[in-house]
């Protein structure tokens, strides 16, 4: 008995140690980039490098915002928000149909969704650009939002369809027996219970739309419409690297996503179905 208790304690300690190592390995590059972005230029290139800045300065952040980083940030927010709204709005309805209704060709539709998800985005750039140019939406945020939505809608449908299938269908039957229509049951019963799934799918979309460079640099050409990843690319330079502004722009791009994940991470572990049955 004593041996088993010591063995269990050892396993917990090893798991805790492994978790700490993983967290440190994941967050150290971000911490290093943040500390380096706060150093004067002369301290960034010194050798050996120091982890913490001897002198804290915000000159690099001033530089990038003078260069238009605030506009790039707003463009990224607009594009990401628009893509999430379209993907969740259409994906929630499409996923519900796949999860709750039987119809000819349903399996083929599911297979097609998986097939579309497996296509590399880079291979679609030329036909995508041609199509967007034909409808006059090149160099517009609306065009980029539509393209992102088309790319991300399959994965949203797949995630939400699997989530709906995990919900007890008896909850919807009970709602419809109380006089709700099918759409009312979806809106007032299924979607509130599907909040963790909706958030998970939305985060997939946000990460793609926020971080994408290849599609954005292909469709956007003017300074006014560029998103943050393109703005970061501007600080790479042709003859050298502007490490201070480059890292400052990277932090401006990274920190909002980290904040979103910290705020919403509790929903990932929510026992949504169990909670609905108990309630």
mmCIF file of N, CA, C and O in Angstrom, residues 47-83:
data_model
loop_
_atom_site.group_PDB
_atom_site.id
_atom_site.type_symbol
_atom_site.label_atom_id
_atom_site.label_comp_id
_atom_site.label_asym_id
_atom_site.label_seq_id
_atom_site.Cartn_x
_atom_site.Cartn_y
_atom_site.Cartn_z
ATOM 1 N N UNK A 47 26.863 40.572 -28.035
ATOM 2 C CA UNK A 47 27.172 39.170 -27.775
ATOM 3 C C UNK A 47 28.115 39.084 -26.585
ATOM 4 O O UNK A 47 29.095 39.832 -26.526
ATOM 5 N N UNK A 48 27.809 38.198 -25.646
ATOM 6 C CA UNK A 48 26.665 37.283 -25.605
ATOM 7 C C UNK A 48 25.370 38.018 -25.294
ATOM 8 O O UNK A 48 25.387 39.043 -24.610
ATOM 9 N N UNK A 49 24.246 37.511 -25.773
ATOM 10 C CA UNK A 49 22.965 38.197 -25.535
ATOM 11 C C UNK A 49 22.528 38.055 -24.089
ATOM 12 O O UNK A 49 22.884 37.102 -23.394
ATOM 13 N N UNK A 50 21.744 39.008 -23.639
ATOM 14 C CA UNK A 50 21.181 38.960 -22.289
ATOM 15 C C UNK A 50 19.693 38.681 -22.378
ATOM 16 O O UNK A 50 19.020 39.122 -23.315
ATOM 17 N N UNK A 51 19.177 37.954 -21.403
ATOM 18 C CA UNK A 51 17.765 37.602 -21.421
ATOM 19 C C UNK A 51 16.890 38.806 -21.129
ATOM 20 O O UNK A 51 15.916 39.077 -21.842
ATOM 21 N N UNK A 52 17.235 39.563 -20.099
ATOM 22 C CA UNK A 52 16.446 40.720 -19.694
ATOM 23 C C UNK A 52 17.109 41.997 -20.201
ATOM 24 O O UNK A 52 18.342 42.093 -20.250
ATOM 25 N N UNK A 53 16.321 42.988 -20.597
ATOM 26 C CA UNK A 53 16.904 44.242 -21.088
ATOM 27 C C UNK A 53 17.522 45.054 -19.956
ATOM 28 O O UNK A 53 16.911 45.216 -18.893
ATOM 29 N N UNK A 54 18.741 45.544 -20.170
ATOM 30 C CA UNK A 54 19.375 46.422 -19.178
ATOM 31 C C UNK A 54 18.655 47.771 -19.130
ATOM 32 O O UNK A 54 18.542 48.390 -18.073
ATOM 33 N N UNK A 55 18.174 48.203 -20.288
ATOM 34 C CA UNK A 55 17.402 49.443 -20.397
ATOM 35 C C UNK A 55 16.138 49.157 -21.182
ATOM 36 O O UNK A 55 16.201 48.640 -22.299
ATOM 37 N N UNK A 56 14.991 49.461 -20.609
ATOM 38 C CA UNK A 56 13.719 49.225 -21.278
ATOM 39 C C UNK A 56 13.384 50.425 -22.151
ATOM 40 O O UNK A 56 13.419 51.570 -21.695
ATOM 41 N N UNK A 57 13.051 50.142 -23.404
ATOM 42 C CA UNK A 57 12.672 51.198 -24.331
ATOM 43 C C UNK A 57 11.507 50.732 -25.187
ATOM 44 O O UNK A 57 11.386 49.538 -25.491
ATOM 45 N N UNK A 58 10.645 51.670 -25.557
ATOM 46 C CA UNK A 58 9.509 51.370 -26.418
ATOM 47 C C UNK A 58 9.698 51.983 -27.811
ATOM 48 O O UNK A 58 8.728 52.150 -28.545
ATOM 49 N N UNK A 59 10.945 52.266 -28.146
ATOM 50 C CA UNK A 59 11.213 52.936 -29.424
ATOM 51 C C UNK A 59 10.787 52.081 -30.615
ATOM 52 O O UNK A 59 10.319 52.609 -31.637
ATOM 53 N N UNK A 60 10.939 50.775 -30.502
ATOM 54 C CA UNK A 60 10.580 49.907 -31.623
ATOM 55 C C UNK A 60 9.067 49.871 -31.828
ATOM 56 O O UNK A 60 8.593 49.804 -32.965
ATOM 57 N N UNK A 61 8.313 49.931 -30.747
ATOM 58 C CA UNK A 61 6.856 49.968 -30.863
ATOM 59 C C UNK A 61 6.403 51.303 -31.458
ATOM 60 O O UNK A 61 5.469 51.346 -32.263
ATOM 61 N N UNK A 62 7.066 52.377 -31.060
ATOM 62 C CA UNK A 62 6.769 53.683 -31.656
ATOM 63 C C UNK A 62 7.048 53.646 -33.144
ATOM 64 O O UNK A 62 6.277 54.168 -33.976
ATOM 65 N N UNK A 63 8.158 53.001 -33.519
ATOM 66 C CA UNK A 63 8.544 52.919 -34.934
ATOM 67 C C UNK A 63 7.488 52.191 -35.753
ATOM 68 O O UNK A 63 7.096 52.655 -36.835
ATOM 69 N N UNK A 64 7.026 51.045 -35.261
ATOM 70 C CA UNK A 64 6.083 50.265 -36.073
ATOM 71 C C UNK A 64 4.718 50.935 -36.146
ATOM 72 O O UNK A 64 4.044 50.863 -37.182
ATOM 73 N N UNK A 65 4.307 51.619 -35.082
ATOM 74 C CA UNK A 65 3.008 52.297 -35.153
ATOM 75 C C UNK A 65 3.080 53.532 -36.042
ATOM 76 O O UNK A 65 2.098 53.889 -36.693
ATOM 77 N N UNK A 66 4.237 54.182 -36.079
ATOM 78 C CA UNK A 66 4.417 55.277 -37.036
ATOM 79 C C UNK A 66 4.413 54.755 -38.466
ATOM 80 O O UNK A 66 4.036 55.469 -39.395
ATOM 81 N N UNK A 67 4.846 53.496 -38.635
ATOM 82 C CA UNK A 67 4.887 52.894 -39.972
ATOM 83 C C UNK A 67 3.536 52.304 -40.387
ATOM 84 O O UNK A 67 3.443 51.709 -41.462
ATOM 85 N N UNK A 68 2.522 52.434 -39.545
ATOM 86 C CA UNK A 68 1.186 51.994 -39.930
ATOM 87 C C UNK A 68 0.719 50.707 -39.299
ATOM 88 O O UNK A 68 -0.254 50.105 -39.773
ATOM 89 N N UNK A 69 1.378 50.250 -38.217
ATOM 90 C CA UNK A 69 0.999 48.979 -37.601
ATOM 91 C C UNK A 69 -0.426 49.016 -37.051
ATOM 92 O O UNK A 69 -1.113 47.989 -37.046
ATOM 93 N N UNK A 70 -0.881 50.175 -36.586
ATOM 94 C CA UNK A 70 -2.237 50.258 -36.039
ATOM 95 C C UNK A 70 -3.271 49.986 -37.138
ATOM 96 O O UNK A 70 -4.258 49.283 -36.908
ATOM 97 N N UNK A 71 -3.034 50.520 -38.309
ATOM 98 C CA UNK A 71 -3.942 50.243 -39.425
ATOM 99 C C UNK A 71 -3.917 48.780 -39.828
ATOM 100 O O UNK A 71 -4.965 48.179 -40.103
ATOM 101 N N UNK A 72 -2.714 48.178 -39.856
ATOM 102 C CA UNK A 72 -2.612 46.751 -40.155
ATOM 103 C C UNK A 72 -3.369 45.924 -39.121
ATOM 104 O O UNK A 72 -4.028 44.937 -39.451
ATOM 105 N N UNK A 73 -3.245 46.326 -37.843
ATOM 106 C CA UNK A 73 -3.930 45.612 -36.763
ATOM 107 C C UNK A 73 -5.445 45.691 -36.932
ATOM 108 O O UNK A 73 -6.158 44.683 -36.788
ATOM 109 N N UNK A 74 -5.952 46.860 -37.248
ATOM 110 C CA UNK A 74 -7.395 47.012 -37.459
ATOM 111 C C UNK A 74 -7.867 46.187 -38.658
ATOM 112 O O UNK A 74 -8.944 45.578 -38.621
ATOM 113 N N UNK A 75 -7.063 46.154 -39.715
ATOM 114 C CA UNK A 75 -7.414 45.344 -40.886
ATOM 115 C C UNK A 75 -7.494 43.868 -40.522
ATOM 116 O O UNK A 75 -8.418 43.162 -40.955
ATOM 117 N N UNK A 76 -6.532 43.395 -39.726
ATOM 118 C CA UNK A 76 -6.551 41.996 -39.314
ATOM 119 C C UNK A 76 -7.763 41.690 -38.442
ATOM 120 O O UNK A 76 -8.393 40.639 -38.572
ATOM 121 N N UNK A 77 -8.099 42.609 -37.542
ATOM 122 C CA UNK A 77 -9.286 42.424 -36.703
ATOM 123 C C UNK A 77 -10.546 42.359 -37.553
ATOM 124 O O UNK A 77 -11.425 41.511 -37.320
ATOM 125 N N UNK A 78 -10.668 43.252 -38.522
ATOM 126 C CA UNK A 78 -11.845 43.280 -39.388
ATOM 127 C C UNK A 78 -11.973 41.997 -40.192
ATOM 128 O O UNK A 78 -13.052 41.384 -40.254
ATOM 129 N N UNK A 79 -10.875 41.573 -40.801
ATOM 130 C CA UNK A 79 -10.900 40.371 -41.636
ATOM 131 C C UNK A 79 -11.186 39.137 -40.788
ATOM 132 O O UNK A 79 -11.999 38.278 -41.169
ATOM 133 N N UNK A 80 -10.535 39.028 -39.637
ATOM 134 C CA UNK A 80 -10.744 37.857 -38.775
ATOM 135 C C UNK A 80 -12.178 37.799 -38.265
ATOM 136 O O UNK A 80 -12.818 36.735 -38.282
ATOM 137 N N UNK A 81 -12.707 38.933 -37.798
ATOM 138 C CA UNK A 81 -14.075 38.956 -37.280
ATOM 139 C C UNK A 81 -15.090 38.623 -38.377
ATOM 140 O O UNK A 81 -16.025 37.847 -38.157
ATOM 141 N N UNK A 82 -14.904 39.205 -39.550
ATOM 142 C CA UNK A 82 -15.817 38.918 -40.653
ATOM 143 C C UNK A 82 -15.789 37.459 -41.064
ATOM 144 O O UNK A 82 -16.839 36.856 -41.342
ATOM 145 N N UNK A 83 -14.600 36.869 -41.080
ATOM 146 C CA UNK A 83 -14.482 35.456 -41.449
ATOM 147 C C UNK A 83 -15.157 34.561 -40.418
ATOM 148 O O UNK A 83 -15.846 33.600 -40.770
#
